[in-house]
Coordinates of C-alpha atoms and ligand atoms in Angstrom, one line a residue:
M210 CA 187.5 11.4 198.3
G211 CA 191.0 9.3 198.2
L212 CA 191.2 5.7 197.5
K213 CA 192.1 3.6 200.6
L214 CA 193.4 0.1 200.6
F215 CA 194.5 -2.2 203.2
N216 CA 198.2 -2.5 203.2
T217 CA 199.3 -6.3 204.5
L218 CA 202.8 -4.4 205.3
T219 CA 201.4 -2.3 208.0
R220 CA 198.3 -4.4 208.7
S221 CA 196.2 -1.2 208.3
V222 CA 193.9 0.6 205.8
E223 CA 195.8 3.5 204.3
E224 CA 195.1 6.5 201.9
F225 CA 196.8 5.3 198.4
V226 CA 199.5 8.2 197.7
P227 CA 201.6 7.1 194.7
R228 CA 205.4 7.6 194.9
D229 CA 205.1 9.8 191.9
P230 CA 206.0 13.6 193.2
Q231 CA 203.1 14.4 190.7
G232 CA 200.7 12.0 192.2
K233 CA 199.9 10.7 188.7
K234 CA 201.8 7.6 187.9
A235 CA 201.1 4.3 189.7
G236 CA 203.3 1.2 189.2
M237 CA 201.6 -2.3 189.8
Y238 CA 203.1 -5.9 189.8
C239 CA 200.9 -8.8 190.3
C240 CA 202.5 -12.2 190.6
G241 CA 201.2 -14.2 187.6
P242 CA 200.4 -17.5 186.6
T243 CA 202.6 -20.6 186.9
I244 CA 201.9 -22.2 183.4
H245 CA 202.0 -25.8 184.6
N246 CA 198.4 -26.5 184.2
F247 CA 194.9 -24.7 183.3
A248 CA 194.4 -22.0 185.7
H249 CA 191.5 -22.7 188.0
I250 CA 188.9 -20.0 189.1
G251 CA 190.8 -19.1 192.5
N252 CA 193.6 -18.2 190.4
F253 CA 191.4 -15.9 188.5
R254 CA 189.8 -14.5 191.4
T255 CA 193.3 -12.9 192.1
F256 CA 193.8 -11.8 188.5
V257 CA 190.3 -10.6 188.0
F258 CA 191.0 -8.6 191.4
A259 CA 194.2 -7.0 189.8
D260 CA 192.4 -6.0 186.6
L261 CA 189.5 -4.5 188.6
L262 CA 192.3 -2.4 190.9
R263 CA 194.1 -1.3 187.8
R264 CA 190.8 -0.1 186.1
Y265 CA 189.7 1.6 189.3
L266 CA 193.1 3.4 189.8
E267 CA 192.5 4.4 185.9
F268 CA 189.3 5.8 186.6
K269 CA 190.6 7.8 189.4
G270 CA 192.9 9.4 186.7
Y271 CA 196.3 7.4 187.6
E272 CA 198.3 6.5 184.9
V273 CA 199.0 2.8 185.7
Q274 CA 201.7 0.6 184.8
H275 CA 200.4 -2.9 185.2
V276 CA 202.9 -5.8 185.1
M277 CA 202.0 -9.5 185.5
N278 CA 204.7 -12.0 185.3
I279 CA 204.5 -15.6 183.7
T280 CA 206.4 -18.1 185.8
D281 CA 207.6 -20.4 183.1
V282 CA 210.0 -22.2 185.1
E283 CA 209.8 -23.3 189.0
D284 CA 209.5 -26.7 190.6
K285 CA 205.9 -27.5 189.2
I286 CA 206.8 -26.8 185.9
I287 CA 209.8 -29.0 185.9
A288 CA 207.7 -31.8 187.4
G289 CA 205.2 -31.3 184.5
V290 CA 208.0 -31.3 182.0
R291 CA 209.3 -34.4 183.0
G292 CA 206.1 -36.1 183.1
S293 CA 205.3 -34.9 179.6
G294 CA 208.4 -35.7 177.8
L295 CA 208.2 -32.2 176.1
A296 CA 210.7 -29.5 176.0
L297 CA 210.2 -26.7 178.5
P298 CA 208.9 -24.3 175.7
E299 CA 206.4 -26.7 174.2
F300 CA 205.0 -27.7 177.5
T301 CA 204.5 -24.2 178.8
H302 CA 203.3 -22.7 175.8
R303 CA 200.2 -24.7 175.9
Y304 CA 199.0 -23.4 179.1
E305 CA 200.1 -19.8 178.5
T306 CA 197.9 -19.7 175.2
A307 CA 195.1 -21.3 177.4
F308 CA 195.6 -18.7 180.2
F309 CA 195.4 -15.7 177.8
E310 CA 192.3 -17.1 176.3
D311 CA 190.7 -17.4 179.7
F312 CA 192.1 -14.0 181.0
A313 CA 190.2 -12.5 177.8
A314 CA 187.0 -14.3 178.3
L315 CA 186.7 -12.9 181.8
G316 CA 187.2 -9.3 180.2
C317 CA 190.5 -8.8 181.8
L318 CA 192.6 -5.7 180.1
S319 CA 196.0 -6.9 178.9
P320 CA 198.6 -6.0 181.6
H321 CA 201.1 -3.3 180.1
Q322 CA 203.9 -5.8 180.2
T323 CA 203.8 -9.8 180.8
P324 CA 207.6 -10.9 181.5
H325 CA 208.7 -14.2 181.5
A326 CA 211.3 -15.8 183.9
T327 CA 212.8 -17.6 181.3
E328 CA 213.8 -14.4 179.5
H329 CA 215.1 -12.9 182.5
I330 CA 218.0 -15.3 183.6
P331 CA 220.8 -12.5 183.3
Q332 CA 218.9 -10.3 185.5
I333 CA 218.2 -13.1 188.1
I334 CA 221.7 -14.0 187.8
A335 CA 222.9 -10.2 188.3
L336 CA 220.6 -10.0 191.2
T337 CA 221.9 -13.1 192.8
E338 CA 225.4 -11.9 192.3
K339 CA 224.6 -8.6 194.1
L340 CA 223.2 -10.6 197.1
V341 CA 226.4 -12.6 197.2
A342 CA 228.6 -9.7 197.0
Q343 CA 226.4 -7.8 200.1
G344 CA 226.9 -10.8 202.1
F345 CA 223.4 -12.0 202.2
A346 CA 223.9 -15.3 199.9
Y347 CA 226.3 -17.9 199.8
Q348 CA 227.2 -20.6 197.3
T349 CA 226.9 -24.4 198.6
A350 CA 229.1 -27.4 197.6
D351 CA 226.8 -28.4 195.1
G352 CA 226.7 -25.0 193.0
S353 CA 223.3 -23.9 194.5
V354 CA 222.9 -20.2 196.0
Y355 CA 221.1 -19.7 199.0
F356 CA 219.8 -16.4 200.8
S357 CA 221.1 -16.4 204.3
I358 CA 218.5 -15.3 207.0
Q359 CA 221.0 -15.0 209.7
A360 CA 223.2 -12.9 207.8
Y361 CA 220.2 -10.6 206.9
R362 CA 219.1 -10.3 210.5
D363 CA 222.6 -9.9 211.7
R364 CA 223.0 -6.6 209.7
G365 CA 219.7 -5.4 211.3
R366 CA 217.3 -6.3 208.7
H367 CA 214.1 -7.3 209.1
Y368 CA 212.8 -10.7 207.8
G369 CA 209.3 -11.4 208.9
Q370 CA 207.7 -8.0 207.7
L371 CA 204.4 -9.2 206.3
L372 CA 203.8 -11.8 208.9
N373 CA 205.3 -12.7 212.4
L374 CA 207.7 -15.4 212.5
N375 CA 209.1 -17.6 215.3
F376 CA 213.0 -17.5 215.0
E377 CA 213.5 -19.4 218.0
A378 CA 212.1 -22.5 216.0
M379 CA 214.5 -21.8 213.4
R380 CA 217.9 -23.6 213.3
V381 CA 220.7 -21.4 211.8
G382 CA 221.8 -22.4 208.3
E383 CA 219.0 -24.9 207.8
R384 CA 218.0 -24.6 203.9
V385 CA 215.0 -25.2 202.0
S386 CA 215.5 -26.1 198.3
A387 CA 211.8 -26.4 197.3
D388 CA 210.1 -23.4 195.8
E389 CA 207.3 -23.9 198.4
Y390 CA 207.4 -24.2 201.9
D391 CA 205.3 -23.0 204.8
K392 CA 206.1 -20.7 207.9
E393 CA 207.2 -23.6 210.2
S394 CA 210.1 -24.3 207.8
V395 CA 211.5 -20.8 207.8
A396 CA 214.9 -21.4 206.4
D397 CA 217.5 -20.3 204.1
F398 CA 215.9 -20.3 200.6
A399 CA 217.3 -21.3 197.3
L400 CA 218.2 -18.3 194.8
W401 CA 219.9 -20.5 192.0
K402 CA 219.4 -24.2 192.2
A403 CA 222.3 -26.3 190.8
R404 CA 221.4 -28.5 188.0
V405 CA 220.2 -32.2 189.1
P406 CA 219.2 -35.2 186.7
E407 CA 215.5 -34.7 187.3
D408 CA 215.8 -31.0 185.6
G409 CA 216.4 -32.7 182.1
S410 CA 217.3 -30.2 179.6
V411 CA 216.1 -27.2 182.0
Y412 CA 219.2 -25.3 182.9
W413 CA 221.3 -22.5 182.0
P414 CA 224.8 -21.5 182.8
S415 CA 225.8 -19.4 185.9
P416 CA 228.8 -18.1 187.7
W417 CA 228.2 -21.1 190.0
G418 CA 227.6 -23.7 187.2
E419 CA 224.7 -24.9 185.1
G420 CA 221.4 -24.7 187.0
R421 CA 218.0 -22.7 187.2
P422 CA 216.5 -19.8 189.3
G423 CA 214.6 -20.2 192.5
W424 CA 211.0 -19.1 192.0
H425 CA 211.0 -16.0 194.7
I426 CA 213.9 -14.2 193.1
E427 CA 212.3 -14.4 189.4
C428 CA 209.6 -12.0 190.7
S429 CA 212.2 -9.7 192.5
A430 CA 214.3 -9.4 189.2
M431 CA 211.2 -9.0 186.8
S432 CA 209.5 -6.4 189.0
M433 CA 212.7 -4.2 189.8
K434 CA 213.4 -4.4 186.0
L435 CA 210.2 -3.0 184.7
L436 CA 209.1 -1.0 187.6
G437 CA 212.3 0.2 189.3
P438 CA 213.7 -0.7 192.7
S439 CA 210.8 0.8 194.4
F440 CA 207.3 0.9 193.2
D441 CA 203.8 1.2 194.4
L442 CA 201.5 -1.9 194.6
H443 CA 202.3 -5.3 194.8
L444 CA 199.6 -8.1 194.6
G445 CA 199.0 -11.9 194.8
G446 CA 196.6 -14.4 196.5
E447 CA 197.1 -14.5 200.2
D448 CA 199.0 -18.0 199.9
L449 CA 201.7 -15.7 198.7
I450 CA 202.4 -13.8 201.8
F451 CA 204.7 -16.4 202.9
P452 CA 207.3 -17.4 201.9
H453 CA 207.0 -15.7 198.3
H454 CA 206.7 -12.0 199.1
E455 CA 208.5 -12.0 202.3
D456 CA 211.3 -13.6 200.2
E457 CA 210.8 -11.1 197.6
I458 CA 211.2 -8.2 200.1
A459 CA 214.6 -9.8 201.6
Q460 CA 216.0 -10.3 198.0
S461 CA 215.1 -6.9 196.7
E462 CA 216.0 -4.6 199.8
G463 CA 218.9 -6.9 200.4
A464 CA 220.4 -6.0 196.9
G465 CA 220.3 -2.3 198.2
L466 CA 219.1 -0.8 194.9
Q467 CA 216.5 1.3 196.6
Q468 CA 217.2 5.0 197.5
P469 CA 217.7 5.8 201.1
G470 CA 214.5 5.6 203.1
E471 CA 212.6 3.8 200.1
R472 CA 211.0 0.7 200.3
F473 CA 210.6 -2.2 197.7
V474 CA 206.9 -2.1 197.6
K475 CA 204.7 0.7 199.2
Y476 CA 201.4 -1.2 199.4
W477 CA 201.2 -4.9 199.5
L478 CA 197.7 -6.2 198.7
H479 CA 196.6 -9.9 199.1
V480 CA 193.5 -11.5 197.8
A481 CA 191.8 -13.9 200.1
H482 CA 191.1 -17.4 198.8
L483 CA 188.3 -18.7 196.9
L484 CA 186.6 -21.6 198.2
V485 CA 184.1 -23.8 196.3
E486 CA 181.0 -25.1 197.9
G487 CA 182.4 -24.3 201.0
N488 CA 185.7 -26.1 200.6
K489 CA 189.3 -25.5 199.5
M490 CA 189.1 -26.6 195.8
S491 CA 190.5 -30.1 195.2
K492 CA 190.3 -32.3 192.4
S493 CA 189.2 -35.3 194.9
L494 CA 186.3 -33.5 196.2
G495 CA 185.1 -32.9 192.6
N496 CA 185.0 -28.9 193.3
F497 CA 187.7 -28.0 191.2
F498 CA 186.7 -25.7 188.5
T499 CA 188.6 -24.5 185.5
L500 CA 187.2 -21.5 183.5
R501 CA 186.8 -23.9 180.8
D502 CA 184.8 -26.4 183.2
L503 CA 182.5 -23.4 183.7
L504 CA 182.1 -22.3 180.1
A505 CA 181.4 -25.7 179.2
K506 CA 178.4 -25.7 181.5
G507 CA 176.9 -23.0 179.6
F508 CA 177.9 -20.0 181.7
S509 CA 179.5 -17.0 180.2
G510 CA 182.8 -15.3 181.1
R511 CA 180.8 -12.2 181.9
E512 CA 178.8 -14.0 184.4
I513 CA 181.8 -15.7 186.0
R514 CA 183.5 -12.4 186.2
Y515 CA 180.3 -10.9 187.9
V516 CA 180.4 -13.5 190.3
L517 CA 184.3 -13.2 191.1
I518 CA 183.9 -9.6 191.8
S519 CA 180.9 -9.6 193.6
A520 CA 182.5 -10.1 197.2
A521 CA 185.2 -7.8 198.8
Y522 CA 189.0 -9.1 197.9
R523 CA 189.7 -9.6 201.6
S524 CA 187.1 -12.1 202.6
S525 CA 187.2 -15.6 201.5
F526 CA 184.5 -16.1 199.0
N527 CA 182.2 -19.3 198.7
F528 CA 181.8 -19.9 195.0
T529 CA 178.8 -22.1 194.1
L530 CA 177.1 -22.9 190.7
E531 CA 173.9 -21.0 192.2
N532 CA 176.1 -17.9 192.4
L533 CA 176.4 -18.4 188.7
T534 CA 172.7 -18.6 188.0
G535 CA 172.0 -15.5 190.2
A536 CA 174.6 -13.7 188.2
R537 CA 172.5 -14.5 185.3
T538 CA 169.5 -13.0 186.7
A539 CA 171.2 -9.8 188.2
L540 CA 172.8 -9.1 184.9
A541 CA 169.5 -9.6 182.8
R542 CA 168.0 -7.0 185.1
L543 CA 170.7 -4.5 184.5
D544 CA 170.8 -5.2 180.9
E545 CA 167.2 -4.6 180.5
C546 CA 167.1 -1.4 182.4
L547 CA 170.2 0.0 180.6
S548 CA 168.3 -1.0 177.0
K549 CA 165.4 0.8 177.9
L550 CA 167.5 3.9 178.9
R551 CA 169.2 3.5 175.5
V552 CA 165.9 3.7 173.5
L553 CA 164.9 6.7 175.6
A554 CA 168.1 8.4 175.3
A555 CA 167.9 8.0 171.6
Y556 CA 171.6 8.9 171.0
K557 CA 171.6 11.9 172.9
T558 CA 174.7 12.9 175.1
S559 CA 174.8 14.1 178.4
E560 CA 177.1 14.8 181.4
A561 CA 177.2 11.8 183.5
D562 CA 175.1 11.2 186.5
S563 CA 177.1 12.7 189.1
R564 CA 175.0 11.3 191.9
L565 CA 175.3 7.6 190.7
L566 CA 179.0 8.1 190.2
A567 CA 179.9 9.5 193.6
E568 CA 178.2 6.7 195.3
F569 CA 180.0 4.3 193.1
S570 CA 183.3 5.9 194.0
A571 CA 182.6 6.2 197.7
A572 CA 182.1 2.5 197.9
M573 CA 185.2 1.6 195.7
D574 CA 187.3 4.2 197.7
D575 CA 186.7 2.2 200.7
D576 CA 189.3 -0.4 199.9
L577 CA 187.5 -1.5 196.9
N578 CA 184.1 -2.5 198.5
V579 CA 182.5 -4.1 195.4
S580 CA 179.5 -5.3 197.2
G581 CA 178.7 -1.7 198.1
A582 CA 179.2 -0.5 194.8
W583 CA 177.0 -3.3 193.4
G584 CA 174.4 -2.0 195.9
C585 CA 174.5 1.4 194.7
I586 CA 174.2 0.1 191.3
F587 CA 171.1 -2.2 192.1
N588 CA 169.4 0.7 193.9
W589 CA 169.8 3.0 190.8
V590 CA 168.3 0.3 188.6
R591 CA 165.3 -0.1 191.1
E592 CA 164.9 3.5 190.9
T593 CA 165.2 3.9 187.5
N594 CA 162.8 1.1 186.8
K595 CA 160.2 2.8 188.8
L596 CA 160.8 6.1 187.1
L597 CA 160.5 4.4 183.6
A598 CA 157.4 2.9 184.5
A599 CA 155.9 6.1 185.4
N600 CA 157.2 7.6 182.3
Q601 CA 159.3 10.0 184.5
V602 CA 162.6 9.8 182.7
S603 CA 163.7 12.4 180.0
A604 CA 165.8 11.5 177.1
L605 CA 168.5 13.7 178.8
Q606 CA 168.0 12.0 182.1
A607 CA 168.4 8.5 180.5
A608 CA 171.5 9.8 178.5
A609 CA 173.1 11.0 181.8
G610 CA 172.5 7.8 183.4
L611 CA 174.2 6.0 180.5
A612 CA 177.0 8.1 180.8
A613 CA 177.5 7.3 184.4
W614 CA 177.0 3.8 183.8
Q615 CA 179.9 3.8 180.8
R616 CA 182.5 5.0 183.4
I617 CA 181.2 2.3 186.1
E618 CA 181.4 -0.2 183.3
N619 CA 184.9 0.6 182.4
V620 CA 185.9 -0.2 186.0
L621 CA 183.6 -3.4 186.2
G622 CA 184.5 -4.9 182.9
I623 CA 181.5 -6.8 182.6
S624 CA 180.0 -5.3 179.5
E625 CA 179.3 -7.7 176.7
R626 CA 178.5 -6.6 173.4
A627 CA 175.2 -8.5 172.7
K628 CA 174.5 -9.6 169.1
T629 CA 171.7 -7.1 168.9
E630 CA 173.9 -4.1 170.0
V631 CA 174.5 -1.7 167.4
P632 CA 178.1 -0.9 166.3
T633 CA 178.8 2.8 166.5
E634 CA 179.6 3.2 162.7
F635 CA 175.9 1.9 161.9
L636 CA 174.5 4.3 164.7
T637 CA 176.6 7.2 162.9
L638 CA 175.0 6.3 159.4
L639 CA 171.7 6.3 160.8
E640 CA 172.1 9.6 161.9
Q641 CA 173.3 10.8 158.7
R642 CA 170.2 9.2 157.1
Q643 CA 168.1 11.4 159.6
A644 CA 169.8 14.6 158.5
A645 CA 169.7 13.8 154.8
R646 CA 165.8 13.2 155.3
K647 CA 165.4 16.4 157.1
A648 CA 167.4 18.1 154.2
K649 CA 165.1 16.2 151.9
D650 CA 168.1 14.5 150.1
Y651 CA 165.9 11.5 149.8
K652 CA 168.3 9.8 147.4
R653 CA 171.1 10.0 150.0
A654 CA 168.6 8.6 152.8
D655 CA 168.0 5.8 150.4
A656 CA 171.7 5.1 149.8
I657 CA 172.2 4.9 153.3
R658 CA 169.2 2.6 154.1
Q659 CA 170.7 0.3 151.5
E660 CA 173.9 0.4 152.9
L661 CA 172.6 -0.6 156.1
K662 CA 170.7 -3.3 154.9
A663 CA 173.8 -4.9 153.1
A664 CA 175.5 -4.6 156.3
G665 CA 172.6 -6.8 158.0
W666 CA 170.5 -4.0 159.5
V667 CA 167.0 -2.7 158.8
I668 CA 165.7 0.6 159.9
E669 CA 162.5 0.4 162.2
D670 CA 160.5 3.5 163.3
T671 CA 159.4 3.3 166.7
P672 CA 157.4 6.3 168.8
Q673 CA 161.0 7.2 170.0
G674 CA 162.6 7.7 166.4
P675 CA 164.3 5.3 164.3
R676 CA 166.2 2.2 165.6
L677 CA 168.3 -0.4 163.8
K678 CA 167.3 -4.0 164.0
R679 CA 169.3 -6.9 162.8
I680 CA 167.7 -8.6 159.7
Ligands
LIG930 P1 199.9 -19.9 190.7 O1 199.6 -20.1 189.2 O2 199.6 -21.4 191.4 O3 201.0 -19.2 191.0 O4 198.7 -18.9 191.4 C1 198.4 -17.8 190.8 C2 197.8 -16.8 191.8 O5 196.6 -17.4 192.1 C3 198.5 -16.6 192.9 O6 198.5 -15.0 193.1 C4 197.9 -17.4 194.1 O7 198.0 -16.8 195.4 C5 196.3 -17.3 193.6 N1 195.5 -18.3 193.9 C6 195.9 -19.7 194.0 N2 194.7 -20.2 194.6 C7 193.9 -19.4 194.9 C8 192.3 -19.5 195.5 N3 191.7 -20.5 195.8 N4 191.8 -18.5 195.5 C9 192.3 -16.8 195.3 N5 193.5 -17.0 194.5 C10 194.4 -18.1 194.6
LIG931 ZN1 205.7 -13.6 192.4

């Protein structure tokens, strides 16, 4: 069955068909963090979803190119730099390092590329020049460059593709210089912002004088450079639909780099906001959590990831500390079942349990219905536990369940190598020792036992055969 996704562009659920004529490659861009502070768990809901989608596309056999940009220059960053007294790179470096630590703690795979806006100033300038040349952008007296919505619409182009806009309320030529604004203030937006004293030392030379890029053009320039002028998937939190993504479409399609009939992006996916204890996260309400805050409370990255991927991405999700406690219980149930299966399978291998995989992928194909997928997994855990209790699971069946779980785990990304889990190299040694004993090569068997002991593992004999235990 094919994967179906809700496309904000068409406001409908569509079958995912990549642009690649071979149907193999899929290009995916997710708007990355603005590194002016520690990312909060709401931000991570979006990034973990992007990671989940990438992993699921890989599960389906696609060759994914996952790009996540790093916004390292925009209004909030300039304000932060000013307040800190640091130079831009020192200021952003700290938050970028913290971001990637948190990202890894949540089990996210590194995107294939993580471009930085400050490393793409030439591409941003070139794209702005193209928009000026096309007549869609104009320079103002201070040396800034704005995108003209009127000029764009006058040429029959559609501004307002991702949401409906009220152009009656718009006054022609009105401009907005801030990176963030709401849909009531739809206006010409800044592509290039002329240098002002508040920018301090953050500026670059350009054909329009010294200045810095607007936020929206950064993503157009970086995504098209790395994925081409047309690509498959563009993701972000729902707050980015307007103006950020609408502006990205206008800039990228306005520059006219796409082949005739091609769009900038085929599928736009947006993650609904995470609420905490029923409210929008805010420092004054005391419900604002960074990942670090939760780790300091003793929760693990794995538990937090489990909670973040427990609900469908298009519904807003209410995060509570009780959710995390629930995650601990659920994961312990799962781990216990898996470890019993491991003992039973005793290193046998098998084809994956096709029923479990089919149920899991049917749920995930439905616009990444993770709650349905978890439902299948816990049904399987319940049934397996029953069979285990009745001694009705053979080694081969255990191995088949584990093989299916391994594939599912590669998508969900919630594995955590428990301290008691044995590294494969030692399992191989254990097998070699068994083989040596069978061949009556006791000298070799003993040497392996010593080697394992030196590495901190003892061999324990169980009714299911020998096992390794940490000393
Ligand atoms: P920022 O670092 O502010 O640019 O945000 C990074 C990503 O997090 C963007 O895709 C935002 O849309 C997303 N985001 C911000 N707040 C939330 C939230 N409460 N829930 C889910 N995603 C969010
Ligand atoms: Zn972006």
